[in-house]
Structure formats: C-alpha cells, structure tokens
C-alpha cells in the first residue's frame, strides 16, 4: 500500500495549523535531532522513552508491539514533525509507504501489530520524506524513486561526496551554506521523456551507473544568503549541450526563490532580448534538481555569461596582458553594485539635477586579472564615456554602440526592471580599431515588473541606476529608442504572451512540487532568512505578469509612439558614427604576435625565453607575451 496525496501540502479552508513555541529541541550526543512517536497512546501526545526512535547514521527506527490511534513523528518541542501529506488525517491500516510532510495532518493507526517505523533524515531536516511502516506481518513497500518529483520535467541528479567517496557531503545543501568554494561531484541528466525538449535536440546525459564529473558551488549574493533553496554555478568536466542550450562546460542553476511572478521574470526578459536582436542573450530551460538524493525543487538551467563562440562571440583576452596589439580587447565587464578587488571605480557623472549618484564600479569579468596597461585602457575608456554621459554629448556614441544601447534599454523598460543599470549590467568590447562597447548580455531580472506601469523604471526605485537617467536626456538616443520601439512592437514583440502560456504549461506541475518541497522548510539562520516564494498557482502568477506587460506597453505608446498606427515598419538602420581612435599605447598589429602552446615547445636547452623587459625566464606563464630565441632567431609570442 502506497499512501500518497497527489494534491500535496495545501492548507484547507477552515483548517488551522497548530503552532508551537520555538524553543530548542532535544539533541543526541552527535547533535542530531531526537525524534518520537507522539499521539493518543503517549499520555497526551508527550515524549516517552519507549516511543523514542533509535538512530543509526541517518536512519531513524522504532519497533512497537502495537499502535492504535492518532499519532505523528515529532521532535521534543514540535519544531520538526512528520505527518500526512496534507492537513487532512490519513488512515494507516496495514504496512505502507507514506509521502510524509512537515506540519501535515495526523496519521491514524487502526489496531496495528508488530509495527516498525523508519525514515531517513540527515543533519538537515527534510520537509518531505518517505516514512516506511511495516505492520501486521507485512513489510513496507520500497520507495518508487526520489520523493517530491513532479515527473513532468527533466531531472538533474548531482552527488557530492566526502573524501571517502561514499558518504554524501551535505554541506552543499545546507541552508546556511555561505561560501562560494567549489565542491567536486558527479551528475547525470535524465530527459524523463520530455517531448518538447527532445524537439530542441535535448538528450539525456550520463546515467546513475555512469555519472559524469562536475564542480558545483553556490552563486549569487542576496539569493544565496536569504534562501535555503540556493542558486548554483556548474562547471562540467567536458562541454555538453545541456537541454538544447549552447555547448559549454559552464552553466548556472538559478533557483528564482524570490520570483513571485511564476518564475517568469527571467524567462520574459530573456525572451524580449532574443526577440529584439541584442548580440547575445542567455537562455534557460526548466529542470527538477536532486542533490545527494534530496529533491531540491524546480530550477532553471541557464547559459552562463561567457566569452565563447556560441555566447559572447568576441576575441578572448587573457589575464595580465601588456602587449599594445592586444590590450584593446576583448573585454567583458559588469557595472556592479558591490565593491570588489577586481574593479575600476570612479564617481558617476550626470546631467540630471537631483539624480541619485553612486560610484561607477566597473568589475572585471573577462579577463579577471588586469595588467597596468589593461587597467589604464579600461579607466580611459570608462572615464571618457562617463564624461560624455555627464555632458549629454553625442561623443558618447564614438565609444558606445547606440543601437544596442537603445535595444537593451527598451527591454529593461518594458520589464519595469528597477534594478537594471545598478548591478548585473554587462558590456563587452572586441579587440581593435573601429570597435565600441555594447550593452549586452541581459542578466538577472530579479526586480522585473517592480516599477510603476505608468512611469519610467528609473523613477521608481531606491537603488540608483548608473548612467541611464542621463542617457535618456540625449536626443540622439531617444530618437533611436523611438525608431526601435515602433519597429520592434510591430515585428518582434507579437507572440510573447503565447510563449509565456506555453512555458507555464510546461512548469505548472513542477511549480506545485517546488512549493510542497519548500513550504515549511527552515530558513537560513541569519537576519536575511526568507521563505521560498509560493508559485503553486501558476495561472494567477501568469496573469499578473501578462497584465503588467500589457499595462506598461500601453503607457509606453504615449511616450515612444503608437506603433499600432505605423503600418509596415523596417528595422532602423544601424548607427554609422565612427568609433573613437585607439590611444597610441593600445595600437599594434596583433598578427605580428603568434600564439604558442608552451607544452609543445622542445625541452630546455634548445629554447631560451625572455620577457619584454629582456629578462630571462625559466618558463612562460599563460597569457604573458615573451621573446623565444632558438638558433639565433627570435619570435614574439603569447603563451597559452
């Protein structure tokens, strides 16, 4: 008998959940929770030694000659308990397997004999758990799989082990995990028969019997600290096309634990970015995640921001490069809202009286380590743009791509994304003369749909938004915004609601499963701790997002033009403003420098290496420029 309530943990109308004092629970010598059977048979539901579970490792077991009446499995102070998978009572009349839930209903035993109850629980309390009950001479059935899965999406299984290679290292799923160090682990991806993803070329990867290596670590700042459902960064052992996404080793597992618009903020923002034609916008796919055998809910496997051919397709620049021919690019930077060591800072300039001013924090994403000349180039470039922003000068468009600036802004404005231009705002620049800085890629719509629908987003937030209030004073920019708005709303925007509806249909059941998993989960033990958002009612969440889009685009018609009366509209011509010339210290012919794989160079004695200052070196360092001398002939090269 397998007792399971398919509707999950839902508080029925008129049912009040009992609350208990949040005092400390009894712990054993290993500081693990002591658990009891408590009910009609234990003197007013008290804790009694003869109804105390025995713990061996993570397995809790109790054997009783008889069991009759209502009961639950509970800690000494009721802070942690298991019962029926809903507030309603559940009758147990024979051996069974129960999908039990924290703060669920009472279990009702009906004259059971020869009873054994067991469950698994590590140092971290599970809000959903299998409870095995053997009784009346019958054994409890085995569990059909990982508890909690909706069964409607692919499943990403990840295991992280202690040094013995057998014991799970559950620090990775500890609600108080606070560092960003990598854990070594293994994974496999089960497509689980998802036909709509198969049509995109998605396939299962690895298997339980043949898992593949990966590294995993926590990512994010607020979302990492505030929620027990953590976001993660993945680094695979080898490149994969995960769920039809671009082939890479690098992906993010985003939890969207605070997205109360049905996980639709990133989906909608990314969709708009792809539709409007920004250089590259990440994509994501929904997946259910199991770590160390524990169901962690609905996640979104997302393409990480990387300089790669299928992502940001520019020339990658190595760390700590000083060669003039290379120093102009390619760069990927983030306009950040945190002070970091790998960062160039300067006061923000503005041409808007009363505009909230912050430091302009230019965080080095790629490369991560700058030479002095790289620091000089970035400082000079952003100082120039900062000056021209503050002067409302069209000289800005010699450094910044006007078209991508307008498209990026329109997406953020349609999304009413109040935190845009404050953090997670990326720009890139390729190498060489004639190149400019491009606003792209979009990332992190965590505050999307937060601004007023009848105002510009930068008038609706407490953060301050770098540069954009001043850029909006520039008439060249505003002309481009109006042209792009009319074209995009007539050609690229149509169909966004249909995409949302299709996405909602794919994730609705998993959203309910996610809520069952996290509804009663303890929050992190800090002053930021928050409960994971309930998105079980996806239709109401979907309606809220669609209504926001409709209201905002209707208001923007009065600001940027009524696109419904424009007729057939062509894509605006790209801006032809010539790029600012490179400074002398960043000029040179990159073709004069050869890339050399130093592992393939003959043994010592045949080759001598010198740095550009003429000092002999024992061995080249990746990314540095050297002179290689062999047989009286020399060649300049970059070590790789």
XYZ file of C-alpha atoms in Angstrom:
640
model
C 0.000 0.000 0.000
C 1.423 3.368 -1.011
C -0.287 6.260 0.768
C 0.110 9.464 -1.234
C -1.986 12.612 -1.565
C -1.439 13.898 -5.098
C -2.659 17.398 -4.294
C 0.286 17.866 -1.946
C 0.562 20.108 1.062
C -2.380 22.504 0.823
C -3.995 24.153 3.845
C -7.711 23.508 3.510
C -10.192 26.277 4.154
C -11.171 26.368 7.809
C -8.201 24.234 8.969
C -5.879 25.916 11.416
C -2.304 24.702 11.724
C -1.140 24.196 15.306
C 1.808 26.359 16.303
C 4.430 25.556 18.899
C 6.942 27.542 20.904
C 10.219 27.816 19.032
C 12.346 26.516 21.916
C 15.363 24.240 21.486
C 14.699 20.607 20.599
C 16.340 17.690 22.323
C 19.586 16.578 20.636
C 21.698 13.406 20.968
C 25.447 13.159 21.505
C 26.058 13.839 17.793
C 23.888 16.960 17.959
C 21.254 15.246 15.843
C 17.524 15.614 16.449
C 15.848 13.138 18.785
C 12.504 12.037 17.307
C 9.468 10.387 18.911
C 6.151 8.801 18.048
C 3.669 11.089 19.791
C -0.084 10.637 19.920
C -3.142 9.249 21.675
C -1.049 6.433 23.091
C 1.689 8.613 24.676
C -0.065 10.313 27.590
C -1.427 13.436 25.940
C 0.974 13.376 22.979
C 4.015 13.703 25.241
C 7.574 12.432 24.604
C 8.122 8.986 26.149
C 11.328 6.951 26.105
C 9.531 3.799 24.941
C 8.298 5.758 21.904
C 11.697 7.236 21.074
C 13.337 6.432 17.718
C 16.753 4.793 17.598
C 19.148 6.469 15.175
C 21.881 4.657 13.245
C 23.626 7.101 10.922
C 20.809 8.859 9.057
C 18.242 6.090 9.672
C 15.637 6.518 12.443
C 13.833 3.312 13.520
C 11.312 2.276 16.174
C 9.651 -1.104 16.771
C 6.393 -1.323 18.732
C 4.201 -4.321 19.612
C 1.020 -2.360 18.847
C -0.033 1.032 17.554
C -3.582 2.334 17.714
C -4.958 5.876 17.460
C -3.811 9.211 16.058
C -0.083 9.997 16.002
C 2.730 11.961 14.381
C 6.519 11.726 14.322
C 7.942 14.736 16.146
C 10.912 16.323 17.866
C 10.649 17.220 21.552
C 9.386 20.766 21.000
C 7.336 20.112 17.840
C 9.626 22.319 15.734
C 10.194 19.378 13.375
C 7.499 16.846 12.634
C 6.154 14.480 10.008
C 2.579 13.504 9.341
C 0.132 13.052 6.486
C 0.974 14.838 3.196
C -1.862 17.320 3.770
C -3.641 18.868 6.755
C -6.226 16.068 6.497
C -5.823 12.901 8.584
C -4.517 9.779 6.871
C -5.589 6.272 7.965
C -2.902 3.598 8.281
C -4.478 0.118 8.430
C -1.576 -2.024 7.214
C 2.034 -1.840 6.024
C 2.532 1.165 3.788
C 4.871 3.809 2.412
C 3.817 7.384 3.151
C 4.962 10.532 1.408
C 5.082 12.435 4.651
C 5.234 16.212 5.027
C 6.299 18.596 7.747
C 3.301 20.125 9.560
C 0.972 17.724 7.766
C -2.100 16.049 9.198
C -2.265 13.327 11.823
C -1.730 9.672 10.984
C -4.445 7.346 12.295
C -3.343 3.802 13.142
C -6.150 1.230 13.291
C -5.097 -1.646 15.534
C -1.662 -2.239 14.033
C 0.532 -5.034 15.463
C 4.237 -5.894 15.116
C 4.959 -2.336 13.940
C 8.279 -0.976 12.635
C 8.533 2.652 11.509
C 11.642 4.050 9.834
C 12.709 7.103 7.865
C 15.928 8.726 6.655
C 16.980 12.175 7.825
C 20.449 13.702 7.714
C 21.687 16.693 9.655
C 19.356 18.849 7.552
C 15.652 18.285 8.285
C 13.660 17.313 5.195
C 10.271 18.921 4.757
C 9.203 15.982 2.570
C 10.187 12.443 3.490
C 9.308 8.821 2.960
C 8.066 7.105 6.114
C 8.123 3.292 5.920
C 5.630 1.447 8.127
C 5.792 -2.339 8.435
C 2.864 -3.914 10.321
C 0.660 -6.988 10.739
C 3.420 -9.257 9.426
C 3.759 -7.262 6.185
C 6.826 -5.314 5.017
C 6.612 -1.697 3.897
C 6.964 -1.345 0.099
C 10.098 0.211 -1.361
C 10.046 3.828 -2.478
C 9.399 4.298 -6.227
C 12.089 6.969 -6.570
C 13.164 10.321 -5.216
C 10.360 11.808 -3.199
C 8.786 15.040 -4.339
C 9.477 14.993 -8.084
C 6.591 16.106 -10.261
C 7.700 13.732 -13.033
C 6.900 16.336 -15.712
C 10.369 17.770 -16.405
C 13.934 16.553 -16.913
C 15.774 15.694 -13.709
C 19.361 16.756 -12.996
C 20.942 14.452 -10.426
C 24.049 15.723 -8.603
C 26.044 13.875 -5.954
C 28.755 15.411 -3.789
C 30.753 13.075 -1.547
C 33.088 13.295 1.414
C 36.706 12.217 0.941
C 35.729 8.560 1.396
C 33.796 8.749 -1.889
C 30.778 7.077 -0.242
C 29.314 9.457 2.332
C 27.325 12.402 0.988
C 28.820 15.830 1.714
C 25.589 17.600 2.611
C 27.228 20.961 3.210
C 26.283 21.641 -0.426
C 22.587 21.576 0.544
C 22.898 23.117 3.995
C 20.511 26.047 4.314
C 23.356 28.068 5.869
C 25.884 27.435 3.074
C 27.590 30.807 2.800
C 30.816 30.368 0.813
C 31.404 30.154 -2.930
C 34.020 27.407 -2.970
C 33.658 24.586 -5.470
C 32.623 21.086 -4.428
C 33.779 18.173 -6.603
C 30.925 15.929 -7.625
C 29.222 13.945 -10.340
C 25.995 14.302 -12.297
C 23.647 12.786 -14.796
C 20.709 14.349 -16.627
C 17.566 12.310 -17.263
C 15.430 13.871 -20.001
C 12.479 11.991 -18.495
C 10.607 11.730 -21.800
C 10.067 15.487 -22.290
C 8.994 15.562 -25.947
C 9.058 19.354 -26.245
C 12.720 19.387 -25.244
C 13.541 16.435 -27.476
C 12.301 18.550 -30.381
C 15.025 21.089 -29.468
C 17.669 18.366 -29.690
C 17.910 17.731 -25.952
C 19.174 14.356 -24.792
C 19.846 12.546 -21.536
C 23.473 12.827 -20.447
C 25.239 10.176 -18.387
C 23.336 7.837 -16.073
C 23.169 6.668 -12.470
C 25.550 3.844 -13.353
C 27.824 6.098 -15.441
C 27.772 9.589 -13.901
C 29.975 12.365 -15.255
C 32.290 14.695 -13.293
C 31.412 18.281 -12.415
C 32.202 21.012 -9.938
C 29.399 22.881 -8.192
C 29.341 25.933 -5.946
C 26.841 28.413 -4.552
C 26.437 31.641 -6.512
C 24.676 34.973 -6.068
C 24.670 37.340 -3.111
C 21.277 38.089 -1.574
C 19.655 34.982 -3.080
C 22.449 32.791 -1.714
C 22.236 34.139 1.829
C 18.488 34.670 2.210
C 17.067 31.367 0.963
C 17.511 27.692 1.808
C 16.938 26.984 -1.894
C 20.331 28.131 -3.181
C 21.366 29.093 -6.714
C 24.432 27.267 -8.030
C 27.186 27.530 -10.606
C 28.152 24.382 -12.526
C 31.433 23.577 -14.217
C 31.168 20.311 -16.142
C 34.097 18.004 -16.769
C 33.574 18.411 -20.517
C 31.418 20.545 -22.790
C 27.781 19.471 -23.175
C 24.642 20.747 -24.909
C 22.543 20.655 -21.768
C 18.810 20.571 -22.600
C 19.462 22.014 -26.059
C 21.376 25.048 -24.746
C 24.702 26.148 -26.259
C 27.530 23.649 -25.811
C 29.752 24.599 -22.889
C 31.190 23.489 -19.577
C 29.639 26.451 -17.787
C 26.021 26.769 -16.657
C 24.051 28.321 -13.810
C 21.307 26.613 -11.831
C 19.037 29.514 -10.883
C 16.545 28.939 -8.080
C 14.363 32.063 -8.547
C 13.376 31.567 -4.908
C 12.045 35.146 -4.701
C 10.291 35.368 -8.083
C 6.614 35.860 -7.214
C 5.656 36.191 -10.883
C 5.685 32.457 -11.526
C 9.379 32.259 -12.473
C 8.525 34.490 -15.449
C 10.835 37.442 -14.809
C 13.975 35.963 -16.377
C 12.025 33.997 -18.957
C 10.242 37.106 -20.228
C 13.273 39.407 -20.080
C 15.499 36.912 -21.901
C 12.784 36.277 -24.466
C 12.478 40.002 -25.193
C 16.259 40.305 -25.535
C 16.394 37.494 -28.068
C 13.439 38.901 -29.985
C 14.822 42.456 -30.170
C 18.151 41.288 -31.576
C 20.762 42.029 -28.943
C 24.167 40.479 -29.757
C 23.666 37.531 -27.374
C 21.104 36.855 -24.681
C 21.304 33.801 -22.393
C 18.602 31.171 -22.474
C 17.312 28.804 -19.837
C 15.373 25.548 -19.514
C 13.381 24.274 -16.519
C 14.679 21.215 -14.698
C 13.973 19.476 -11.404
C 17.095 19.026 -9.293
C 18.083 16.226 -6.919
C 21.281 16.690 -4.868
C 22.592 13.860 -2.736
C 19.271 12.069 -3.118
C 17.296 15.071 -1.851
C 14.702 16.746 -4.085
C 15.618 20.440 -4.272
C 12.702 21.657 -6.373
C 12.253 23.447 -9.689
C 15.379 25.131 -11.061
C 16.311 26.863 -14.297
C 19.407 25.626 -16.104
C 20.805 28.814 -17.605
C 23.622 29.631 -20.003
C 26.347 31.380 -18.008
C 27.785 34.635 -19.338
C 30.988 33.605 -21.082
C 33.209 34.716 -23.963
C 32.708 31.687 -26.183
C 31.835 31.238 -29.881
C 28.191 30.323 -29.115
C 27.766 33.012 -26.468
C 29.639 36.335 -26.470
C 31.489 35.799 -29.722
C 34.484 38.128 -29.429
C 38.230 37.619 -29.182
C 39.035 36.433 -25.683
C 41.754 38.378 -23.889
C 43.998 36.615 -21.396
C 44.784 37.846 -17.908
C 47.589 40.313 -17.281
C 48.428 41.159 -20.918
C 50.656 44.170 -21.622
C 51.216 43.904 -25.390
C 49.860 47.019 -27.159
C 48.468 44.998 -30.061
C 46.218 43.020 -27.705
C 45.186 45.382 -24.955
C 42.125 46.875 -26.719
C 40.012 43.734 -26.312
C 38.095 41.641 -25.873
C 36.644 42.705 -22.576
C 33.540 41.731 -20.668
C 32.753 43.976 -17.701
C 29.907 44.372 -15.230
C 28.530 47.644 -13.888
C 28.308 46.449 -10.317
C 26.721 47.493 -7.040
C 29.296 45.808 -4.802
C 32.859 46.853 -4.039
C 35.257 44.230 -5.393
C 39.021 43.926 -5.644
C 38.971 43.323 -9.415
C 37.288 46.629 -10.134
C 37.873 50.100 -11.554
C 35.954 52.819 -9.663
C 35.153 56.450 -10.380
C 32.350 58.841 -9.335
C 29.337 58.648 -11.652
C 28.673 61.775 -13.731
C 25.188 63.001 -14.578
C 23.424 65.758 -16.479
C 20.191 65.307 -14.498
C 19.854 67.619 -11.460
C 18.930 65.659 -8.344
C 19.800 62.296 -9.881
C 20.997 59.809 -7.263
C 24.754 59.415 -7.789
C 26.805 56.391 -6.911
C 30.297 55.167 -7.634
C 30.742 53.788 -11.129
C 32.023 50.276 -10.346
C 33.482 48.584 -13.415
C 34.083 44.979 -12.381
C 36.496 42.930 -14.481
C 34.713 39.782 -15.589
C 36.887 38.637 -18.506
C 39.797 38.869 -18.167
C 39.798 38.719 -14.381
C 43.344 39.980 -13.777
C 44.487 43.224 -15.428
C 47.999 44.383 -16.184
C 48.763 48.064 -15.607
C 48.121 48.838 -19.259
C 44.796 46.984 -19.215
C 43.766 48.991 -16.160
C 44.793 52.154 -17.991
C 42.751 51.242 -21.077
C 39.589 50.430 -19.093
C 39.972 53.550 -16.957
C 40.456 55.755 -20.017
C 37.501 54.217 -21.866
C 35.042 54.498 -18.994
C 36.279 57.911 -17.927
C 35.571 59.174 -21.442
C 32.080 57.616 -21.528
C 31.364 58.863 -18.019
C 32.331 62.419 -19.029
C 30.191 62.371 -22.171
C 27.199 60.955 -20.264
C 27.513 63.820 -17.792
C 27.809 66.366 -20.617
C 24.878 64.945 -22.647
C 27.297 64.726 -25.568
C 26.936 62.731 -28.784
C 30.665 61.987 -28.457
C 29.415 59.088 -26.316
C 28.382 57.193 -29.449
C 32.017 57.032 -30.577
C 32.609 54.716 -27.628
C 29.230 53.063 -27.095
C 27.120 51.252 -29.689
C 23.947 53.322 -29.987
C 21.694 50.602 -31.392
C 22.449 48.018 -28.717
C 22.156 50.702 -26.020
C 18.630 51.506 -27.257
C 17.563 47.864 -27.545
C 18.941 46.983 -24.125
C 17.122 49.936 -22.573
C 13.803 49.063 -24.209
C 13.853 45.544 -22.791
C 14.588 46.848 -19.294
C 11.852 49.481 -19.635
C 9.205 47.057 -20.900
C 10.117 44.795 -17.965
C 9.912 47.727 -15.486
C 13.157 46.361 -14.091
C 14.054 48.724 -11.269
C 17.480 47.242 -10.529
C 18.778 47.448 -14.087
C 21.830 49.673 -14.605
C 22.552 49.110 -10.915
C 24.081 45.624 -10.846
C 24.335 42.655 -13.212
C 24.648 45.129 -16.111
C 27.159 43.882 -18.687
C 29.044 45.490 -21.549
C 31.617 43.986 -23.896
C 34.178 45.289 -26.370
C 36.023 43.350 -29.074
C 39.650 43.949 -29.962
C 40.982 46.525 -32.422
C 40.252 49.807 -34.150
C 36.630 50.543 -35.005
C 35.207 48.670 -32.013
C 32.757 50.042 -29.445
C 31.244 48.996 -26.130
C 27.952 47.080 -26.403
C 25.256 46.870 -23.729
C 24.808 43.089 -23.592
C 24.114 40.461 -22.412
C 20.984 40.885 -20.301
C 21.075 39.162 -16.910
C 19.086 38.821 -13.687
C 15.578 40.282 -13.897
C 15.091 39.700 -10.169
C 13.400 43.093 -9.789
C 11.475 42.923 -13.037
C 7.800 44.025 -13.007
C 8.552 46.119 -9.898
C 8.384 49.606 -11.392
C 5.160 51.518 -11.965
C 3.402 50.733 -15.235
C 2.837 54.457 -15.877
C 6.361 55.713 -15.249
C 9.940 55.059 -16.310
C 11.602 52.384 -14.194
C 14.458 54.663 -13.079
C 11.920 56.953 -11.401
C 10.568 54.051 -9.329
C 13.445 52.585 -7.373
C 15.629 53.223 -4.335
C 18.825 51.904 -5.905
C 20.011 54.485 -8.366
C 20.588 53.407 -11.960
C 24.008 54.090 -13.439
C 24.019 56.470 -16.412
C 20.549 55.741 -17.840
C 18.701 58.819 -16.489
C 21.370 60.995 -18.148
C 21.454 58.957 -21.367
C 17.687 59.448 -21.586
C 18.370 63.196 -21.829
C 20.273 62.621 -25.081
C 18.062 63.283 -28.094
C 20.091 61.068 -30.427
C 19.481 58.167 -28.061
C 15.774 58.996 -27.706
C 15.329 59.137 -31.484
C 16.872 55.676 -31.758
C 14.663 54.402 -28.938
C 11.514 55.683 -30.672
C 12.500 54.160 -34.035
C 13.409 50.842 -32.422
C 10.213 50.799 -30.353
C 7.934 51.248 -33.371
C 9.829 48.583 -35.358
C 10.065 46.049 -32.521
C 6.462 46.293 -31.354
C 5.286 45.750 -34.934
C 7.619 42.878 -35.758
C 9.275 41.213 -32.774
C 7.037 41.621 -29.736
C 3.992 39.804 -31.062
C 3.835 36.262 -29.655
C 5.405 36.941 -26.268
C 2.183 36.074 -24.402
C 1.843 32.812 -26.328
C 5.413 31.947 -25.320
C 4.557 32.651 -21.689
C 1.470 30.433 -21.859
C 3.433 27.557 -23.347
C 6.127 27.912 -20.707
C 3.561 27.972 -17.900
C 2.051 24.733 -19.210
C 5.487 23.096 -19.069
C 6.333 24.078 -15.473
C 2.960 24.266 -13.677
C 3.128 20.811 -12.053
C 6.775 21.266 -11.080
C 5.907 24.629 -9.502
C 3.417 22.836 -7.244
C 6.035 20.225 -6.367
C 8.514 23.008 -5.583
C 6.063 24.581 -3.148
C 5.445 21.247 -1.419
C 9.219 20.902 -1.021
C 9.869 24.338 0.458
C 6.585 25.383 2.106
C 7.682 24.500 5.642
C 11.445 24.388 5.192
C 13.534 26.205 7.828
C 15.075 29.427 6.535
C 18.791 30.275 6.883
C 19.901 31.236 10.378
C 20.619 34.889 9.657
C 18.718 38.154 9.688
C 18.131 37.855 5.913
C 16.328 34.497 6.032
C 13.256 34.355 3.769
C 10.655 31.734 2.888
C 10.796 30.445 -0.694
C 8.046 32.043 -2.793
C 4.903 30.022 -3.442
C 4.241 29.731 -7.201
C 1.876 26.773 -6.991
C -0.942 28.817 -8.586
C 0.806 29.411 -11.905
C -2.282 30.735 -13.668
C -2.679 33.668 -11.284
C 1.067 34.370 -11.456
C 0.941 34.208 -15.248
C -1.985 36.639 -15.306
C -0.129 39.106 -13.105
C 2.889 39.084 -15.458
C 0.781 39.421 -18.599
C -1.234 42.261 -17.073
C 1.987 44.106 -16.187
C 3.291 43.769 -19.750
C 0.002 44.968 -21.225
C -0.217 47.995 -18.931
C 3.404 49.020 -19.440
C 3.426 48.710 -23.232
C 0.157 50.646 -23.397
C 1.683 53.508 -21.405
C 4.889 53.450 -23.458
C 2.787 54.074 -26.572
C 2.180 57.556 -25.205
C 5.930 58.055 -24.673
C 7.595 56.469 -27.701
C 4.806 56.396 -30.283
C 1.639 54.492 -31.165
C 3.051 51.528 -33.041
C -0.447 50.282 -33.916
C -0.882 53.092 -36.467
C 2.589 52.874 -38.016
C 1.853 50.326 -40.721
C 4.720 48.267 -42.139
C 7.980 49.258 -40.432
C 11.550 48.381 -41.382
C 14.343 47.765 -38.920
C 16.154 51.036 -38.156
C 19.478 51.484 -39.940
C 22.486 50.898 -37.718
C 24.273 53.971 -36.406
C 27.304 54.950 -38.514
C 29.104 57.152 -36.001
C 32.816 56.251 -36.378
C 34.496 54.700 -33.355
C 36.972 56.773 -31.362
C 40.579 56.037 -32.361
C 42.646 53.868 -30.065
C 45.258 55.571 -27.893
C 48.862 55.094 -29.008
C 49.607 52.687 -26.150
C 46.869 50.337 -27.431
C 47.886 50.268 -31.083
C 49.733 47.477 -32.839
C 49.363 44.590 -35.233
C 48.023 41.560 -33.382
C 49.019 39.368 -36.354
C 52.670 40.012 -35.507
C 52.225 38.041 -32.289
C 51.898 34.286 -32.518
C 50.124 32.095 -30.024
C 52.353 29.253 -28.855
C 51.328 26.188 -26.863
C 54.305 26.062 -24.489
C 53.704 22.369 -23.761
C 54.677 21.626 -27.365
C 57.985 23.554 -27.234
C 61.144 21.335 -27.151
C 62.953 20.653 -23.902
C 65.166 23.129 -22.028
C 68.480 23.871 -23.690
C 67.035 24.194 -27.177
C 64.972 27.317 -26.423
C 65.555 30.422 -24.307
C 62.702 32.653 -23.106
C 62.864 36.376 -22.342
C 60.131 38.693 -21.129
C 59.565 42.010 -22.896
C 61.927 43.725 -20.487
C 64.735 41.440 -21.701
C 64.911 39.353 -18.518
C 65.475 35.622 -18.964
C 62.671 33.463 -17.547
C 62.564 29.778 -16.674
C 59.124 29.085 -18.104
C 56.376 31.175 -19.740
C 53.139 31.955 -17.918
C 49.805 31.667 -19.741
C 48.634 34.968 -21.201
C 52.007 36.718 -20.977
C 53.991 37.945 -24.005
C 57.572 36.668 -24.477
C 60.503 36.513 -26.887
C 61.514 32.970 -27.785
C 65.123 32.512 -29.039
C 66.135 29.396 -30.917
C 69.309 29.026 -33.031
C 69.983 32.765 -33.034
C 66.476 33.585 -34.311
C 63.779 35.187 -32.183
C 59.967 35.261 -32.266
C 57.459 37.157 -30.138
C 54.553 35.051 -28.833
C 51.727 34.851 -26.337
C 51.938 31.803 -24.051
C 48.820 29.688 -23.909
